[in-house]
Coordinates of C-alpha atoms and ligand atoms in Angstrom, one line a residue:
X158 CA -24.1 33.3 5.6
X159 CA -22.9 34.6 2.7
X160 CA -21.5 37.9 4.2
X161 CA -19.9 36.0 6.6
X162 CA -17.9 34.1 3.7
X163 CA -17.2 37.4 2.3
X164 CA -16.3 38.8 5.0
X165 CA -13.6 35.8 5.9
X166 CA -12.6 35.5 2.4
X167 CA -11.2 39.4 2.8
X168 CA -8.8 38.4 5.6
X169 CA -7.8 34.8 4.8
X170 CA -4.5 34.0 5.2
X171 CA -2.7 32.5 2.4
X172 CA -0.2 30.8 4.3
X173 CA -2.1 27.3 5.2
X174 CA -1.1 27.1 8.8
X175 CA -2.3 30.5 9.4
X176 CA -5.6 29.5 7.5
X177 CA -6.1 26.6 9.3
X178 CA -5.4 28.8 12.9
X179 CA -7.9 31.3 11.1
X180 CA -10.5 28.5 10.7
X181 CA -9.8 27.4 14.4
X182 CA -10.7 31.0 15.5
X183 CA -13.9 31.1 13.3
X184 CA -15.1 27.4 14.8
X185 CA -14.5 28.8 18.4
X186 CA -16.9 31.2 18.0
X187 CA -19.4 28.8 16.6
X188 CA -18.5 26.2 19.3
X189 CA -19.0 28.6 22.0
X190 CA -22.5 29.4 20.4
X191 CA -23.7 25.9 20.2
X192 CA -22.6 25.5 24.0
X193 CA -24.5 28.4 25.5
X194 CA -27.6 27.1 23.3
X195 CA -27.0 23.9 24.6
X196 CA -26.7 25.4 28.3
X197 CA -23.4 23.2 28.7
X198 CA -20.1 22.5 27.0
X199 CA -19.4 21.1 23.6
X200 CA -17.9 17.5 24.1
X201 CA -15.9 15.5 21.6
X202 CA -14.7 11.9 20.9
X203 CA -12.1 10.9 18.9
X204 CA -11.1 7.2 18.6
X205 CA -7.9 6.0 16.4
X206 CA -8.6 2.1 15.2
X207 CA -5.0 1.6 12.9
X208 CA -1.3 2.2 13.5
X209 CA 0.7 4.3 15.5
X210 CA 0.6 6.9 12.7
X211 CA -3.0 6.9 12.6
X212 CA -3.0 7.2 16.5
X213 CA -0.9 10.7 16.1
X214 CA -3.3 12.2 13.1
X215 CA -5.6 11.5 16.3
X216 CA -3.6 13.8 18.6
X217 CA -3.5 16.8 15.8
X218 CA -6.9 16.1 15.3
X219 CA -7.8 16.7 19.4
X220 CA -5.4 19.1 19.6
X221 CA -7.5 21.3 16.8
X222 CA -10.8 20.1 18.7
X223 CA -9.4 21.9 22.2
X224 CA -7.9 24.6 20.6
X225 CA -12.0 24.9 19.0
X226 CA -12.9 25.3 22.5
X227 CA -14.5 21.7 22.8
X228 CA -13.7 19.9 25.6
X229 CA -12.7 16.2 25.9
X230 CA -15.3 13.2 26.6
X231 CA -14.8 10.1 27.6
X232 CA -16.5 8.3 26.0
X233 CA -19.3 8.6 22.3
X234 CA -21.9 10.2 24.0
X235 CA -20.5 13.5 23.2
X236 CA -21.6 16.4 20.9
X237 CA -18.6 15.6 18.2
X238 CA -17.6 11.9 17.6
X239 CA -14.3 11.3 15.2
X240 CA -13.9 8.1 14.0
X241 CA -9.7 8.0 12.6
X242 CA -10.4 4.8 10.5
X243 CA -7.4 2.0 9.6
X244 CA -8.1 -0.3 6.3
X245 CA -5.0 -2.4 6.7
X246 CA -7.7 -5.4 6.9
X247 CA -10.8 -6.5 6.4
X248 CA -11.6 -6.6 10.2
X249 CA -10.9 -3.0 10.9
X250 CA -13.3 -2.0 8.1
X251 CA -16.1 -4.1 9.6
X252 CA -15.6 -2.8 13.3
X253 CA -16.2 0.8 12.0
X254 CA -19.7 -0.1 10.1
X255 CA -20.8 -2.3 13.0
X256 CA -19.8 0.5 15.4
X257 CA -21.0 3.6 13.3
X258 CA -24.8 1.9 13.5
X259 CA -24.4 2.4 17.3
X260 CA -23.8 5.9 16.9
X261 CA -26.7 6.6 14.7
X262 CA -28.7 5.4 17.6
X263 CA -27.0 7.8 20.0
X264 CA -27.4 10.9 17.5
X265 CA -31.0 10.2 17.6
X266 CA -30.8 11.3 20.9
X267 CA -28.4 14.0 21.2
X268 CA -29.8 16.5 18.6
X269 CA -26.7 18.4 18.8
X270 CA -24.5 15.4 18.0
X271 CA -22.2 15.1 14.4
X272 CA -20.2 12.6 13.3
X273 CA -17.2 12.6 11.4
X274 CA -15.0 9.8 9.9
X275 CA -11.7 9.9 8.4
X276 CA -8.4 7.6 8.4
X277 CA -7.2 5.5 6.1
X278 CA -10.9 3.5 5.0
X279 CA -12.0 7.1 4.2
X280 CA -9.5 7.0 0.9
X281 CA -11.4 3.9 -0.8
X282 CA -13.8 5.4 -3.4
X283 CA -15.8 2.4 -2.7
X284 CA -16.2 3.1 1.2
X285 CA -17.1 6.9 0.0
X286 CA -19.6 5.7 -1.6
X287 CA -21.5 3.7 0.8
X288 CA -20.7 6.2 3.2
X289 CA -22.9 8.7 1.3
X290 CA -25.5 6.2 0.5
X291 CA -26.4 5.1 3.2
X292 CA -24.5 6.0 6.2
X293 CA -26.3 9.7 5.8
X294 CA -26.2 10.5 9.0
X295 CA -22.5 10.8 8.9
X296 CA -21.6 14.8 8.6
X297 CA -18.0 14.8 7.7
X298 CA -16.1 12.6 5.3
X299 CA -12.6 13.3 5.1
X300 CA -9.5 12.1 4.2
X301 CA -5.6 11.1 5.1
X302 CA -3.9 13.8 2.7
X303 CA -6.1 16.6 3.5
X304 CA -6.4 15.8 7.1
X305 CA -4.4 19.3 7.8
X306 CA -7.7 21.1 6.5
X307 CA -9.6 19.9 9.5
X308 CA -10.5 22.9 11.1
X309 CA -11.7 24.5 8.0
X310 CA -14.0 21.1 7.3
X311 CA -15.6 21.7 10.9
X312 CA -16.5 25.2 10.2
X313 CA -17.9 23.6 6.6
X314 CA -19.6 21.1 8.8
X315 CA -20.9 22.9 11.6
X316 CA -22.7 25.2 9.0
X317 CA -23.9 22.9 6.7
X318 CA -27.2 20.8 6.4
X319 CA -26.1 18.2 4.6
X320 CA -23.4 15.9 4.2
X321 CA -19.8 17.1 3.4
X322 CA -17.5 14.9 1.4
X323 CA -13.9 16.1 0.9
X324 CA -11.4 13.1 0.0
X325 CA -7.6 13.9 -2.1
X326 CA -6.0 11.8 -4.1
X327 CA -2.9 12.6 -2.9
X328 CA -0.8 15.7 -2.0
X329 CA 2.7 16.5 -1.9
X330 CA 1.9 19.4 0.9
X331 CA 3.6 19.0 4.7
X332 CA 2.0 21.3 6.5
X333 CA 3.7 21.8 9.9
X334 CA 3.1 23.7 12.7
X335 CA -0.9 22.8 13.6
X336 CA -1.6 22.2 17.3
X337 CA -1.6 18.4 18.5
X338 CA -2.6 17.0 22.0
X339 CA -0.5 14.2 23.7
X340 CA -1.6 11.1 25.6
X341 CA 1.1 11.4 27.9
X342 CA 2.8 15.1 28.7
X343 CA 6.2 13.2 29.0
X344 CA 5.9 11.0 25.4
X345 CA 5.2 11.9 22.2
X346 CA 5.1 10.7 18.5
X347 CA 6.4 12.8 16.1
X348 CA 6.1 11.8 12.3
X349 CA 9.6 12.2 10.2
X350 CA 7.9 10.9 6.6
X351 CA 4.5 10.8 5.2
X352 CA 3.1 7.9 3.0
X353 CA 4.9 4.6 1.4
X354 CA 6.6 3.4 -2.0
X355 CA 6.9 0.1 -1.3
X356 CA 4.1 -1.3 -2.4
X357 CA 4.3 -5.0 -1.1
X358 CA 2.1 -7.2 -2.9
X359 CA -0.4 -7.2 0.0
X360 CA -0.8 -3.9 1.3
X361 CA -3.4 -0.7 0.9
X362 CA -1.0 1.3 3.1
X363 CA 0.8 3.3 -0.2
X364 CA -3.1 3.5 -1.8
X365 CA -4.5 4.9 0.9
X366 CA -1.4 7.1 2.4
X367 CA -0.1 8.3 -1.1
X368 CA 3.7 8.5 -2.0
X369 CA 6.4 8.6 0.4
X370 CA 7.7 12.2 1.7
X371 CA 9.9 13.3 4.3
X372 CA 9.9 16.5 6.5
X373 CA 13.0 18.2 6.5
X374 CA 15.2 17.5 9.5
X375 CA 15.3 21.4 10.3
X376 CA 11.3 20.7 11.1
X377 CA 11.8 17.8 12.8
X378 CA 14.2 18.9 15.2
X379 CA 12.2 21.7 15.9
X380 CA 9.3 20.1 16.5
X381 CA 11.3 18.1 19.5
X382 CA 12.7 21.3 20.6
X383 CA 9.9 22.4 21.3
X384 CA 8.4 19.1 22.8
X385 CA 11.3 18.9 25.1
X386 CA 10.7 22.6 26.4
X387 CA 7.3 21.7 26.8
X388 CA 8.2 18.3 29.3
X389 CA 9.0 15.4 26.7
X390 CA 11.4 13.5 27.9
X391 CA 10.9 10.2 24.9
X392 CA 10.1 10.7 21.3
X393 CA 8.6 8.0 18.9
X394 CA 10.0 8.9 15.3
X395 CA 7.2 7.6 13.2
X396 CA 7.4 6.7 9.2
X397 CA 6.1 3.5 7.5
X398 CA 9.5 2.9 6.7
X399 CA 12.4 4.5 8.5
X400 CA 15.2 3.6 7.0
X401 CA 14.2 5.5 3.7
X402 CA 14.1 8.8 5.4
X403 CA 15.4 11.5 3.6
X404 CA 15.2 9.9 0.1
X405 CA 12.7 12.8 -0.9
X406 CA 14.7 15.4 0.3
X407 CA 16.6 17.9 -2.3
X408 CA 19.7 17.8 0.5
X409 CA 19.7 13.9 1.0
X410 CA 19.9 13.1 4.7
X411 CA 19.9 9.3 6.0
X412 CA 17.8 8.1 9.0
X413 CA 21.3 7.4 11.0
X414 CA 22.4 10.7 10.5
X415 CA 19.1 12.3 11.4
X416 CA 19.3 9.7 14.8
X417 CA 22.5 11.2 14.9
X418 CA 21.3 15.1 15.6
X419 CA 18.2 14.1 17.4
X420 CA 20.3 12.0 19.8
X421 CA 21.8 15.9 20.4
X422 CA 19.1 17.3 21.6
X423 CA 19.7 18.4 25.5
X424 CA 16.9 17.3 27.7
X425 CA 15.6 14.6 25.4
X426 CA 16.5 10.9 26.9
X427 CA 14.9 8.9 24.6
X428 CA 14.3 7.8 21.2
X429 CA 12.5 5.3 19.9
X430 CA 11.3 5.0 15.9
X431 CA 8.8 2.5 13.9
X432 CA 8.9 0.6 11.6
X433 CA 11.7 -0.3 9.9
X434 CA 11.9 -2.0 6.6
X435 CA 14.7 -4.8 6.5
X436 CA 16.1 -4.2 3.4
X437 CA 16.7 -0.2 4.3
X438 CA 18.5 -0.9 7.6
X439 CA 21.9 0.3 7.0
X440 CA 25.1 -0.3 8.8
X441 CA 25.3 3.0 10.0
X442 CA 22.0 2.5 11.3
X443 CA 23.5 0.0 13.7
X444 CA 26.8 2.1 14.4
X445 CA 25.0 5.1 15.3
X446 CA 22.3 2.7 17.5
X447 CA 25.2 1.2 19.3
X448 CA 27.0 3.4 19.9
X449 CA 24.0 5.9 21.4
X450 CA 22.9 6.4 25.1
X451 CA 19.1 7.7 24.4
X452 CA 18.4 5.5 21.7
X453 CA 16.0 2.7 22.9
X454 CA 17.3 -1.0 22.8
X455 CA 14.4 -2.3 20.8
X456 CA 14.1 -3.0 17.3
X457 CA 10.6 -3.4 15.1
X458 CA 11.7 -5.3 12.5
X459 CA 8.4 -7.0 10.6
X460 CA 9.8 -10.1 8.2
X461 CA 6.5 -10.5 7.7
X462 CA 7.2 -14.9 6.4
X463 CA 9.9 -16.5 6.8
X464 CA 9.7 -18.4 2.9
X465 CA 12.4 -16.5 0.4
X466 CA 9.8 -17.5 -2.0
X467 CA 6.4 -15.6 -0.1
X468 CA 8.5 -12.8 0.5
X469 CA 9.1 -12.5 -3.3
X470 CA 5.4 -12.7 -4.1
X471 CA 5.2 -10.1 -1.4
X472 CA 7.3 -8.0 -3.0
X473 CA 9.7 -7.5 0.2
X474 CA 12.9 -7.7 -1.7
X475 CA 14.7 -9.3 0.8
X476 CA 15.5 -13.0 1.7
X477 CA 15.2 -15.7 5.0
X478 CA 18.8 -15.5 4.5
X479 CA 19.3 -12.0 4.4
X480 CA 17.0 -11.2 6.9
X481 CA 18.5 -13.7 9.3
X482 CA 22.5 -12.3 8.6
X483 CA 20.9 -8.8 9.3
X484 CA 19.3 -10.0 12.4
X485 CA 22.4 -11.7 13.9
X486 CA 24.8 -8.3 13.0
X487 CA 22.4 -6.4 14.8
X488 CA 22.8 -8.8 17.6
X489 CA 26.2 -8.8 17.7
X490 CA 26.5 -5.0 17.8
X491 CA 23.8 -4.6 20.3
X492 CA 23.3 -7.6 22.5
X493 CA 20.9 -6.3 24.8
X494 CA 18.5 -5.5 21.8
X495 CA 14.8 -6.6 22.1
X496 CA 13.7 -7.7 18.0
X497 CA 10.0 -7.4 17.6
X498 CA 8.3 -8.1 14.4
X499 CA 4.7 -8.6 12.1
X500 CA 3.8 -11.6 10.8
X501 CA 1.5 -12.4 8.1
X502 CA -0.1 -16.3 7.6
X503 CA -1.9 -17.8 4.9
X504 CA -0.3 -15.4 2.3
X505 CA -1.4 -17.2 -1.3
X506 CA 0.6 -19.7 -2.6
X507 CA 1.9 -20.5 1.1
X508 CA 2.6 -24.0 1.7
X509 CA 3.1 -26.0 5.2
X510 CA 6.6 -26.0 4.2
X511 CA 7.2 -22.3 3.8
X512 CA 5.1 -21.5 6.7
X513 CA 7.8 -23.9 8.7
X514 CA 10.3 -21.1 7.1
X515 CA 8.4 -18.7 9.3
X516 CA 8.5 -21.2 12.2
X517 CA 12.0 -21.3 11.5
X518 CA 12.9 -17.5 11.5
X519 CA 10.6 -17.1 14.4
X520 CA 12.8 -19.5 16.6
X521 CA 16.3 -18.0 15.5
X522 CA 15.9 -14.6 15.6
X523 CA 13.5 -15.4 19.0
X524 CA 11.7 -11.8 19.3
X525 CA 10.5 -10.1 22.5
X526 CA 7.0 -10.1 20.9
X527 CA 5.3 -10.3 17.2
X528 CA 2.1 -9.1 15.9
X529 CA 0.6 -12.3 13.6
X530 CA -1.7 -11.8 11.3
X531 CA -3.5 -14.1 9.1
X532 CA -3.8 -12.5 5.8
X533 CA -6.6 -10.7 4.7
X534 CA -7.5 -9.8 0.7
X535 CA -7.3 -6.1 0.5
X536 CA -9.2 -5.4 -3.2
X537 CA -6.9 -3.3 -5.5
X538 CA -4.0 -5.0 -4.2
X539 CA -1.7 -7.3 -6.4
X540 CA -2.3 -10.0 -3.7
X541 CA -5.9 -9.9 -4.1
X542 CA -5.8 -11.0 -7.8
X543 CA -3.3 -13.8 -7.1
X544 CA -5.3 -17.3 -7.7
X545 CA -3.8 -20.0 -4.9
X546 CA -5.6 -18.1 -1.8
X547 CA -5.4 -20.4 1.8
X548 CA -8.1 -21.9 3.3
X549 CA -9.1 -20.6 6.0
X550 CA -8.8 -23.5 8.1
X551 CA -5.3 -24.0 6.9
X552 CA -4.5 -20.1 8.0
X553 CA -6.5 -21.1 11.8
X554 CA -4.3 -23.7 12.0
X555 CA -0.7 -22.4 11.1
X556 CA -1.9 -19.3 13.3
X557 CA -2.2 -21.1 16.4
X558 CA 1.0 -23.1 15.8
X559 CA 2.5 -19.8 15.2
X560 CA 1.1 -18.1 17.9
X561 CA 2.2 -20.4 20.5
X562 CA 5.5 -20.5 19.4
X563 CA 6.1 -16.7 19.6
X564 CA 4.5 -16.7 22.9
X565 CA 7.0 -19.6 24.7
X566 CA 9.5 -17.7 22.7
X567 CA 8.6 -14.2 24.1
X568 CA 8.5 -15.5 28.0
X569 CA 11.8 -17.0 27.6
X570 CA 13.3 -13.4 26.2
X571 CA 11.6 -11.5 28.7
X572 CA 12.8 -13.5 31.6
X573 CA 16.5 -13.1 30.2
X574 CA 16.4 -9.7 32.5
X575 CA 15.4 -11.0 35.6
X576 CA 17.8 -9.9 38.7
X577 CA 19.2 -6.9 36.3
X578 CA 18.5 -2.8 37.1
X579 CA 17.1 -1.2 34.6
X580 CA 15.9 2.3 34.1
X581 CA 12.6 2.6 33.8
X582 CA 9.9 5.6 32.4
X583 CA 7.3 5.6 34.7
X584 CA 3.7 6.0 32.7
X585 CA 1.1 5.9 35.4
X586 CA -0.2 4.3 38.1
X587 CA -0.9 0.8 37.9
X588 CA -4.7 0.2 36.6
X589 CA -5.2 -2.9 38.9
X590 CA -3.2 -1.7 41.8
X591 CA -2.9 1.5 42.9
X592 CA 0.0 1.2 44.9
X593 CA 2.3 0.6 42.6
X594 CA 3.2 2.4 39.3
X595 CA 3.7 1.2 35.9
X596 CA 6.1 2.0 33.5
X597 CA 8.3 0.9 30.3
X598 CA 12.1 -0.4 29.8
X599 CA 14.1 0.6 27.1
X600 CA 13.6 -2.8 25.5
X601 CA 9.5 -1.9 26.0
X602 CA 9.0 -4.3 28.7
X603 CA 6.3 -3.2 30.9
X604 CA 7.3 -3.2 35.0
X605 CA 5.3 -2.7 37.8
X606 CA 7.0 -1.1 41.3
X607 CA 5.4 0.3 44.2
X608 CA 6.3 4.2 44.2
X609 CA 3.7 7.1 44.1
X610 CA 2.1 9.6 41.5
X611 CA 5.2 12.3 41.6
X612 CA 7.3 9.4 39.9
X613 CA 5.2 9.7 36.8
X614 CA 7.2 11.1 33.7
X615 CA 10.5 10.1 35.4
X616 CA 12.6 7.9 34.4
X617 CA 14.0 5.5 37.3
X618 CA 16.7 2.3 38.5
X619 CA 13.9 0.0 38.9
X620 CA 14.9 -4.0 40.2
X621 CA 13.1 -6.3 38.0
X622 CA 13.0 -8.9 40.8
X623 CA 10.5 -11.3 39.2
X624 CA 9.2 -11.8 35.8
X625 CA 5.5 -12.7 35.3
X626 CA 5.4 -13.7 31.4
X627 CA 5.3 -11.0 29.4
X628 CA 6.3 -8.5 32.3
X629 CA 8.3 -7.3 35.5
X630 CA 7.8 -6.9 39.1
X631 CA 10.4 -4.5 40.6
X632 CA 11.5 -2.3 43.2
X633 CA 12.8 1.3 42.6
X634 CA 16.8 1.5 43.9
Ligands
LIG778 N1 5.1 -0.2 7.2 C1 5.1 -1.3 8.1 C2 3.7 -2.0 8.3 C3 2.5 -1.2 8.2 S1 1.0 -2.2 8.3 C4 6.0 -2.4 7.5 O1 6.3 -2.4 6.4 O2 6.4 -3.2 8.3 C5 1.2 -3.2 9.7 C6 1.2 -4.6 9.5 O3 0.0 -5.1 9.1 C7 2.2 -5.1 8.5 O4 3.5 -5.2 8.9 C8 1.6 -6.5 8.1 O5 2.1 -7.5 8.9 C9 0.2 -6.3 8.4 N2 -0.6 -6.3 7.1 C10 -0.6 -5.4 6.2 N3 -1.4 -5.8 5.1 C11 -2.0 -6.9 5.5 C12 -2.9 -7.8 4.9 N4 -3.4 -7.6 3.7 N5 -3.3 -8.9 5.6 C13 -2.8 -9.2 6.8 N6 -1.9 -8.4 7.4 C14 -1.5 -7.3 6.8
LIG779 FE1 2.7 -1.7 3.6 FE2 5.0 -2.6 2.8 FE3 4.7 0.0 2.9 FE4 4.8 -1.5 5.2 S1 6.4 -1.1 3.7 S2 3.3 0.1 4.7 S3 3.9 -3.4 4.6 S4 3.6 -1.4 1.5
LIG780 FE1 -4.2 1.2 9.1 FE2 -3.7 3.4 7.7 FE3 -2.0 2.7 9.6 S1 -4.4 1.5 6.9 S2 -2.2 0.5 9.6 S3 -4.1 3.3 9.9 S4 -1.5 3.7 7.7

């Protein structure tokens, strides 16, 4: 063991992508070991339980797993299980204990099996910590800044007998050029900024993701250069907050003009980004939007409350009344826009009265969808301290009222495109009927049309002859 580390230390790259590709190589080998002891493959498991962002740390991560030579299970009865872990609320960190005593029981039987977990929960000191007391049988512990070292933490894994524990504080490093896998061969996320300064009152996103940095838009492009060559046809630019893009950069570059050389990009036809912060989005936001053929009509725009006085305590630095003006000039410039949002309940302090604010916005602006929440007390955050929390049966309540007016709200905006053509990217084939294939507006309406499997990754006129709630029936013209 120790030659071999000599041995590798001797031709270890300095560059880190080129270590990292070196560490891929020197797992291979011990993959393919495993699997010939093993008289069969070496399966892995990764599951993603947060945001979109956390869903493409996933894809890098599975990328470096096939790359490793381990092949792709379906399910956590494989020989590698990664659990890509969210902390955004409460609920997501109980899911992952509850679901991590299941796995002990399955490593019990697989004696080849190891577990890793990693994600956002990972960067809590006081997760760490029960993670190493007693969640043992957990083999890799890593973190969201040094998630690039992956492939050199399996090699530290897969030769190790105990535990190993690697968590940052933070990093400045972008490391680009690491291999990802994609859900779809036609769609893909690609990240433009790392971390988050904003630090509203409630959130563990900027504690857990470190401070906000932007790749440079030389990489970026590149990156969907390449994606393109490779049969992307629609890009998800992905950043906890857009609209700051660039801020971080020594040449300062905004979001709309970044859009603005994407959008040039032959053989790309989409573009869609999330999220965006309302008090970033800048009129040239909305000029280069409206005025753009492959930019998506749909806008995720999270007010979070409706109350100018909650979204003070929340540290939003915006108002109802600014957010509603920049709602209606987006409107105006792009009628056809879909608004989605996030909405948070029973944020402390957060009377009947400022809840009817949310009501309120919710019924003006009338988004295509919205993701409610009822607030949840993330410890270290400013939020959590704050003395007049909500009931919980005050939060229920408000939720269900809430909920129930987003939904009537949503039918009635997703019907507004019945009888129209629009052009639709066809996904896959319809998981409760399999003649007919399934596949996503501009606006991010689902549709469903009879067609067959060659239509997949196209993008097509579709009819949308009849809405069903929250989607379409259609033909293909
Ligand atoms: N960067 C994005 C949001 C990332 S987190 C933005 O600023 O909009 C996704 C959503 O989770 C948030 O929009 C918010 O609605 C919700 N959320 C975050 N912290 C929460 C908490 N403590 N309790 C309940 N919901 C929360
Ligand atoms: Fe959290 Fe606010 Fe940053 Fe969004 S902008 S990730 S809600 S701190
Ligand atoms: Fe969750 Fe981390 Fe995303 S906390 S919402 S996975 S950035």
């Amino acid at each position: 063991m120790e030659l071999n580390e000599k041995d590798l230390a001797a031709d270890l790259p300095e560059e880190e992508t080129a270590r990292q590709y070196h560490y891929i190589e020197k797992a291979r080998k011990l993959v393919q070991a495993m699997g010939e002891a093993a008289g069969r493959p070496m399966t892995f498991y990764v599951e993603t339980f947060g945001c979109q962002m956390n869903a493409r740390d996933s894809e890098k991560l599975r990328g470096i797993l096939l790359a490793m030579g381990y092949v792709q299970g379906e399910t956590e009865k494989a020989d590698f299980v990664v659990y890509n872990t969210c902390t955004v609320r409460e609920n997501a960190n109980k899911r992952v204990y509850g679901r991590l005593g299941k796995l002990k029981r399955l490593k019990k039987e697989n004696p080849h099996m190891r577990i890793a977990l990693c994600g956002c929960m990972t960067q809590e000191p006081q997760v760490v910590e029960r993670l190493e007391k007693s969640y043992r049988f957990v083999d890799l512990i890593f973190g969201t800044h040094n998630i690039f070292r992956f492939a050199q933490l399996v090699c530290q894994m897969l030769e190790a007998d105990d535990q190993v524990v690697e968590v940052w504080e933070g990093t400045d490093q972008i490391v680009e050029d690491l291999p990802a896998q994609r859900k779809y061969p036609f769609r893909s996320g690609v990240n433009i900024m790392f971390g988050c300064d904003n630090f509203c009152s409630y959130c563990i996103v900027p504690y857990v993701r470190g401070r906000e940095r932007s790749r440079s838009p030389e990489a970026i492009i590149e990156e969907i250069r390449r994606l393109v060559d490779d049969g992307v046809v629609e890009v998800m630019l992905l950043g906890q907050n857009v609209n700051s893009y660039g801020k971080t950069l020594a040449q300062s570059v905004s979001f709309a003009q970044l859009l603005a050389r994407i959008e040039k990009i032959p053989g790309l036809r989409r573009i869609r980004f999330m999220t965006s912060h309302p008090k970033d989005l800048s009129d040239e936001l909305i000029a280069v939007m409206a005025s753009s053929d492959k930019i998506c009509r749909h806008l995720h725009l999270p007010v979070q409350s409706g109350s100018t006085r909650i979204l003070e305590k929340m540290h939003r630095r915006y108002t109802k009344e600014s957010y509603l003006s920049l709602t209606e000039k987006i409107k105006a410039a792009i009628p056809d826009i879909a608004l989605t949002t996030d909405i948070i309940v029973g944020f402390p302090g957060e009377t009947e009265e400022d809840f009817q604010h949310t009501l309120d916005v919710v019924r003006q602006v009338r988004y295509s969808s919205a993701f409610t929440f009822q607030y949840s007390k993330r410890s270290g955050t400013p939020a959590a301290a704050m003395a007049d929390q909500v009931p919980a049966d005050v939060v229920q309540d408000r939720f269900d009222r809430l909920l129930e007016t987003v939904q009537a709200i949503a039918r009635q905006e997703c019907a507004r495109w019945e009888g129209t053509t629009g052009q639709v990217l066809v996904e896959q084939v319809d998981r409760q009927d399999d003649r007919l294939l399934t596949g996503r507006l501009g606006n991010n309406l689902l549709v469903h049309f009879p067609g067959d499997l060659s239509l997949i990754g196209r993008i097509v006129d579709v009819h949308l002859t009849a809405c069903r709630g929250f989607y379409y029936m259609g033909e293909m013209i």
